[in-house]
PDB file of C-alpha atoms in Angstrom:
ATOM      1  CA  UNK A  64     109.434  92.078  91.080  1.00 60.00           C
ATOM      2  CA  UNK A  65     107.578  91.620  94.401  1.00 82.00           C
ATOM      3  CA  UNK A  66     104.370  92.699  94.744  1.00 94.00           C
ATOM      4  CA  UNK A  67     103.260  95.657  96.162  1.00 97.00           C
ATOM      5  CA  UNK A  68     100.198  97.028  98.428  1.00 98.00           C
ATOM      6  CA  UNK A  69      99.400 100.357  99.044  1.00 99.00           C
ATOM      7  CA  UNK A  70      96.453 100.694 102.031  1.00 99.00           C
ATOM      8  CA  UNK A  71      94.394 103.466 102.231  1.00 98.00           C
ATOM      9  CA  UNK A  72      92.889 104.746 105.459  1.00 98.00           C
ATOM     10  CA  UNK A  73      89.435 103.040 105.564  1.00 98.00           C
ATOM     11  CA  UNK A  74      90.585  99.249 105.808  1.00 98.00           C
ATOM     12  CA  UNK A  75      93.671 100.575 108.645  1.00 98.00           C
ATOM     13  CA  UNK A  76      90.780 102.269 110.759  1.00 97.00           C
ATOM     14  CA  UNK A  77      88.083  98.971 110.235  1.00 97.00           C
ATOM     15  CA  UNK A  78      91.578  96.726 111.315  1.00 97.00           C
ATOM     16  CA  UNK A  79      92.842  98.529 114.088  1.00 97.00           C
ATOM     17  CA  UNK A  80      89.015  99.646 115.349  1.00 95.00           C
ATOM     18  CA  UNK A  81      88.157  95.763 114.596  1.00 96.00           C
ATOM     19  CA  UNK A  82      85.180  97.229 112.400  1.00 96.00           C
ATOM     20  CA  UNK A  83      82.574  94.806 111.322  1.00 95.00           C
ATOM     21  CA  UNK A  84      81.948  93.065 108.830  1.00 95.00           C
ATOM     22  CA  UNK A  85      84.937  94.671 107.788  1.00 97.00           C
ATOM     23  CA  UNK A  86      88.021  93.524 109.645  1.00 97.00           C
ATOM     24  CA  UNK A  87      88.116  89.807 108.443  1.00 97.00           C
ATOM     25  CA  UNK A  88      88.548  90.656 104.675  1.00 98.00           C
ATOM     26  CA  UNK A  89      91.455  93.369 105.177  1.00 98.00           C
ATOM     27  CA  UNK A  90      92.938  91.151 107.941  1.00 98.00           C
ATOM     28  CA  UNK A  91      92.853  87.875 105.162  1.00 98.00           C
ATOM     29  CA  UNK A  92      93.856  90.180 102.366  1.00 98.00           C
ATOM     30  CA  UNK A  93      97.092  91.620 104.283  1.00 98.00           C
ATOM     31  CA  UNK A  94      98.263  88.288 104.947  1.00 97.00           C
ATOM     32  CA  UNK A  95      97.668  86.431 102.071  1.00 97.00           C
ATOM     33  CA  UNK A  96      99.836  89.807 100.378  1.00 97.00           C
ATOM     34  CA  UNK A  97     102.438  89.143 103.328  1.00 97.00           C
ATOM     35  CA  UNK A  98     103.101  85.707 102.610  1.00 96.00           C
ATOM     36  CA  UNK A  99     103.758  86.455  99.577  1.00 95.00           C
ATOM     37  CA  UNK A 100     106.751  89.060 100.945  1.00 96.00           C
ATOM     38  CA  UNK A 101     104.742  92.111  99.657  1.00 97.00           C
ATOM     39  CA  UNK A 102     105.722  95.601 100.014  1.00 97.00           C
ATOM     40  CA  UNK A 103     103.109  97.683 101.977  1.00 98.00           C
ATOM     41  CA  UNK A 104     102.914 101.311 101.679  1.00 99.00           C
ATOM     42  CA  UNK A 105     100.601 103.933 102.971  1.00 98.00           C
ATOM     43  CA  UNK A 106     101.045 107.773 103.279  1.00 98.00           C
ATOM     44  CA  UNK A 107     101.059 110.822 105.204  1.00 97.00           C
ATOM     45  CA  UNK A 108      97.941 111.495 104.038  1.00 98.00           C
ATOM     46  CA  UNK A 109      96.397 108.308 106.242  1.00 98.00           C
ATOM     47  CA  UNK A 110      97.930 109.075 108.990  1.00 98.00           C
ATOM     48  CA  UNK A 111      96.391 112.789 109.164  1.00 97.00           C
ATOM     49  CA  UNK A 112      93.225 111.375 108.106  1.00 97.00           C
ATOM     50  CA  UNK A 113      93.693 108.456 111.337  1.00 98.00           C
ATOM     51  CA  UNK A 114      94.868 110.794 113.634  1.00 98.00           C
ATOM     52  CA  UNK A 115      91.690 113.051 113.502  1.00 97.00           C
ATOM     53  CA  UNK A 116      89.347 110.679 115.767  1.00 96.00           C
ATOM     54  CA  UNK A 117      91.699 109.676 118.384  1.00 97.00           C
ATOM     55  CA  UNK A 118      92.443 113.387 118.379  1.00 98.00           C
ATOM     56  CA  UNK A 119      88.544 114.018 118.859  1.00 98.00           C
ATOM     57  CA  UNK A 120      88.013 111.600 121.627  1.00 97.00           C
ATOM     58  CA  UNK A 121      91.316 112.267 123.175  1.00 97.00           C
ATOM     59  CA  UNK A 122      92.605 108.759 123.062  1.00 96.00           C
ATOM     60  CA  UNK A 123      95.923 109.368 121.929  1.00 95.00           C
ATOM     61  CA  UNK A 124      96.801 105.570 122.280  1.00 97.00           C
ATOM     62  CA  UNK A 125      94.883 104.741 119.296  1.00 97.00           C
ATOM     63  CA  UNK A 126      97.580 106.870 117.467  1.00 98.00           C
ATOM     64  CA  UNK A 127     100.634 104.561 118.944  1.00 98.00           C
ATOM     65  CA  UNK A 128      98.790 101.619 117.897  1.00 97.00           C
ATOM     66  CA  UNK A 129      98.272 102.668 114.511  1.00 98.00           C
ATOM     67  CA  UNK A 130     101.979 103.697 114.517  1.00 98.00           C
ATOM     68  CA  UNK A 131     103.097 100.494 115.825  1.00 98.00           C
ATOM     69  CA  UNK A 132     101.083  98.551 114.100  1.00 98.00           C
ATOM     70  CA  UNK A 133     103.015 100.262 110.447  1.00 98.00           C
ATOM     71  CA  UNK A 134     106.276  99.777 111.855  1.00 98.00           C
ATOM     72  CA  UNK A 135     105.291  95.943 112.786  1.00 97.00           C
ATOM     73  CA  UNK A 136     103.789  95.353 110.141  1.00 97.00           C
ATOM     74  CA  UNK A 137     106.565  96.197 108.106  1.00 97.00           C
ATOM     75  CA  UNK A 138     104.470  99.648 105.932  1.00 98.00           C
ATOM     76  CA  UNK A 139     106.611 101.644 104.000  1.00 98.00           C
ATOM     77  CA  UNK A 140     105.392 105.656 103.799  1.00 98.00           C
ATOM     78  CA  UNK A 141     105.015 107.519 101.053  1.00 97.00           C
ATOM     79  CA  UNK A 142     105.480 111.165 101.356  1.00 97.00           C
ATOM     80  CA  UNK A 143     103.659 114.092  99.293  1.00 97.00           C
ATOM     81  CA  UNK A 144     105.641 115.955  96.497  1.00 98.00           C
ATOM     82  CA  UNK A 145     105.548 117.459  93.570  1.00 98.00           C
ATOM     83  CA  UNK A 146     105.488 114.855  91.508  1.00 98.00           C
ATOM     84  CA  UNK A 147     102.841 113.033  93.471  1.00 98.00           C
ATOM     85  CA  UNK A 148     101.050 116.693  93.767  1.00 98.00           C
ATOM     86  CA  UNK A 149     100.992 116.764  90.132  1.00 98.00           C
ATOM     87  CA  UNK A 150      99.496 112.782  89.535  1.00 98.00           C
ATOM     88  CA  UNK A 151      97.006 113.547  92.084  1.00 98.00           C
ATOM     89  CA  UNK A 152      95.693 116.732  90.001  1.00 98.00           C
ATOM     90  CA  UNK A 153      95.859 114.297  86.828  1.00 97.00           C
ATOM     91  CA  UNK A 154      93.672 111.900  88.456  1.00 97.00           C
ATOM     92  CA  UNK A 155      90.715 114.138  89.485  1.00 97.00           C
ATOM     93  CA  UNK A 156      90.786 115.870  86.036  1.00 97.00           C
ATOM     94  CA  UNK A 157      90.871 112.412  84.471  1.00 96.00           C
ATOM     95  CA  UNK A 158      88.597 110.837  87.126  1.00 95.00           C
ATOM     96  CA  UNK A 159      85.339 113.538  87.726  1.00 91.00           C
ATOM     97  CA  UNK A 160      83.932 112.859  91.603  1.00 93.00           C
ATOM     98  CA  UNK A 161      87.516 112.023  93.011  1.00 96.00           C
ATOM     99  CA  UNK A 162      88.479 114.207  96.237  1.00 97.00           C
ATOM    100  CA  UNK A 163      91.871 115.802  96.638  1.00 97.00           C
ATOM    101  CA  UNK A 164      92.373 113.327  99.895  1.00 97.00           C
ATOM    102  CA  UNK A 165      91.579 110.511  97.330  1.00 98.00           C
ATOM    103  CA  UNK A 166      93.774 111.646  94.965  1.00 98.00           C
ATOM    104  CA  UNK A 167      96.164 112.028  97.051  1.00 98.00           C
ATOM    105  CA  UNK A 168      96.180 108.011  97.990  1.00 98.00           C
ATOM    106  CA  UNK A 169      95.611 106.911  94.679  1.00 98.00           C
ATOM    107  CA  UNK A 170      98.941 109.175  93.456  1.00 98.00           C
ATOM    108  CA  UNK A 171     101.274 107.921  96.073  1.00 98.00           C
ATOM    109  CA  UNK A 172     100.148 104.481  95.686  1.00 98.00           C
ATOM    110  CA  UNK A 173     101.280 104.808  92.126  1.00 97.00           C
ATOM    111  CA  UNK A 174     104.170 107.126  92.312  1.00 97.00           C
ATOM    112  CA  UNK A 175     105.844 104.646  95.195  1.00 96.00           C
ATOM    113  CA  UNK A 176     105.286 101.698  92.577  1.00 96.00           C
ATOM    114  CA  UNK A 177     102.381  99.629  93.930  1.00 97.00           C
ATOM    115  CA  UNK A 178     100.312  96.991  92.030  1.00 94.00           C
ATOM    116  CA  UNK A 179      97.498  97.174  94.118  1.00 98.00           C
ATOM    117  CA  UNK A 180      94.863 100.227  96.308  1.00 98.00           C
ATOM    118  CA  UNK A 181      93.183  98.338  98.917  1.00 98.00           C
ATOM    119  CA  UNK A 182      89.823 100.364 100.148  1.00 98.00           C
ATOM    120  CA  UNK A 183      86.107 100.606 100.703  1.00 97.00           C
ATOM    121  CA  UNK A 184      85.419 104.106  98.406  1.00 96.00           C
ATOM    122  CA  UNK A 185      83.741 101.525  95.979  1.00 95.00           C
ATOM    123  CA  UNK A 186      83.985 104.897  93.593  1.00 94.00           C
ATOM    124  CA  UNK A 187      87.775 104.952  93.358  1.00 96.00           C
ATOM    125  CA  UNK A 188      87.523 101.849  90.858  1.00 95.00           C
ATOM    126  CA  UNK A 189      86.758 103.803  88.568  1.00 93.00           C
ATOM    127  CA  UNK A 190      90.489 105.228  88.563  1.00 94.00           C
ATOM    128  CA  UNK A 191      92.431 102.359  85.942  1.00 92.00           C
ATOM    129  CA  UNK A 192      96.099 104.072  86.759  1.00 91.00           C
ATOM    130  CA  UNK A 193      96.425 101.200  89.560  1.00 94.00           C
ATOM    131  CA  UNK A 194      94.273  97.976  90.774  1.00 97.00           C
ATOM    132  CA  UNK A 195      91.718  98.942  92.890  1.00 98.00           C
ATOM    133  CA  UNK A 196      91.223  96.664  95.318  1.00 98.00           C
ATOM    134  CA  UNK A 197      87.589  96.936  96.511  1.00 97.00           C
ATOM    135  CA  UNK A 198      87.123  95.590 100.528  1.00 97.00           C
ATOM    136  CA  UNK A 199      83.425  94.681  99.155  1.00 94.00           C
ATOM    137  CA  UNK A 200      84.277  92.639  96.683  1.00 95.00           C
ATOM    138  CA  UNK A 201      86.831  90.772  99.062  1.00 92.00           C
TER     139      UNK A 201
END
């Protein structure tokens, strides 16, 4: 079975926004996970939580980067249902601290069958359910 990466917002934002000190380790980490033919996954819930700066600032073209960027990158989407509605409210009861948004990743990333959560919440390794992939320890 290939491997499989599921990216939450922070490390798209810190790639996209070329974020220091940030942008090296996601950048290495995607493509070592790329050459490897990985499956990448993120959800609907990064893209609202993207959208809401370029929004802000009215610069709409950061929200056809990010888009393009998914499509060629080769990012699979996960979309919110029940059953990841349902995970999600497992998770925070399991996991005290963890925001619904949060949840929301963590669920999808395990519901679409990922091995690994790449982010920078350094709180969300707390949550065993799926490898946590920590951009500080990167």
């Amino acid at each position: 079975m290939a491997e499989c990466v599921f990216v939450d917002t922070n490390p798209l934002i810190y790639l996209l926004d070329n974020v220091q000190p940030f942008v090296l380790p996601v950048k290495k980490f995607l493509l070592r996970y790329k050459n490897l033919n990985a499956e990448f996954y993120t959800s609907t819930v990064t893209d609202a939580e993207f959208f809401v700066k370029p929004i802000e600032e009215n610069q709409l073209d950061k929200i056809d980067l990010y888009k393009n960027f998914l499509l060629n990158f080769g990012f699979l989407k996960c979309y919110i249902n029940d059953a990841i509605a349902e995970r999600a409210a497992k998770i925070r009861a399991k996991h005290k601290g963890v925001k619904l948004g949060d949840a929301l990743q963590l669920a999808s990333s395990i519901e679409c069958g990922c091995n690994y959560f790449l982010t920078n919440d350094a709180h969300l390794k707390q949550v065993v359910e799926v490898n946590v992939v920590y951009i500080g320890d990167l």
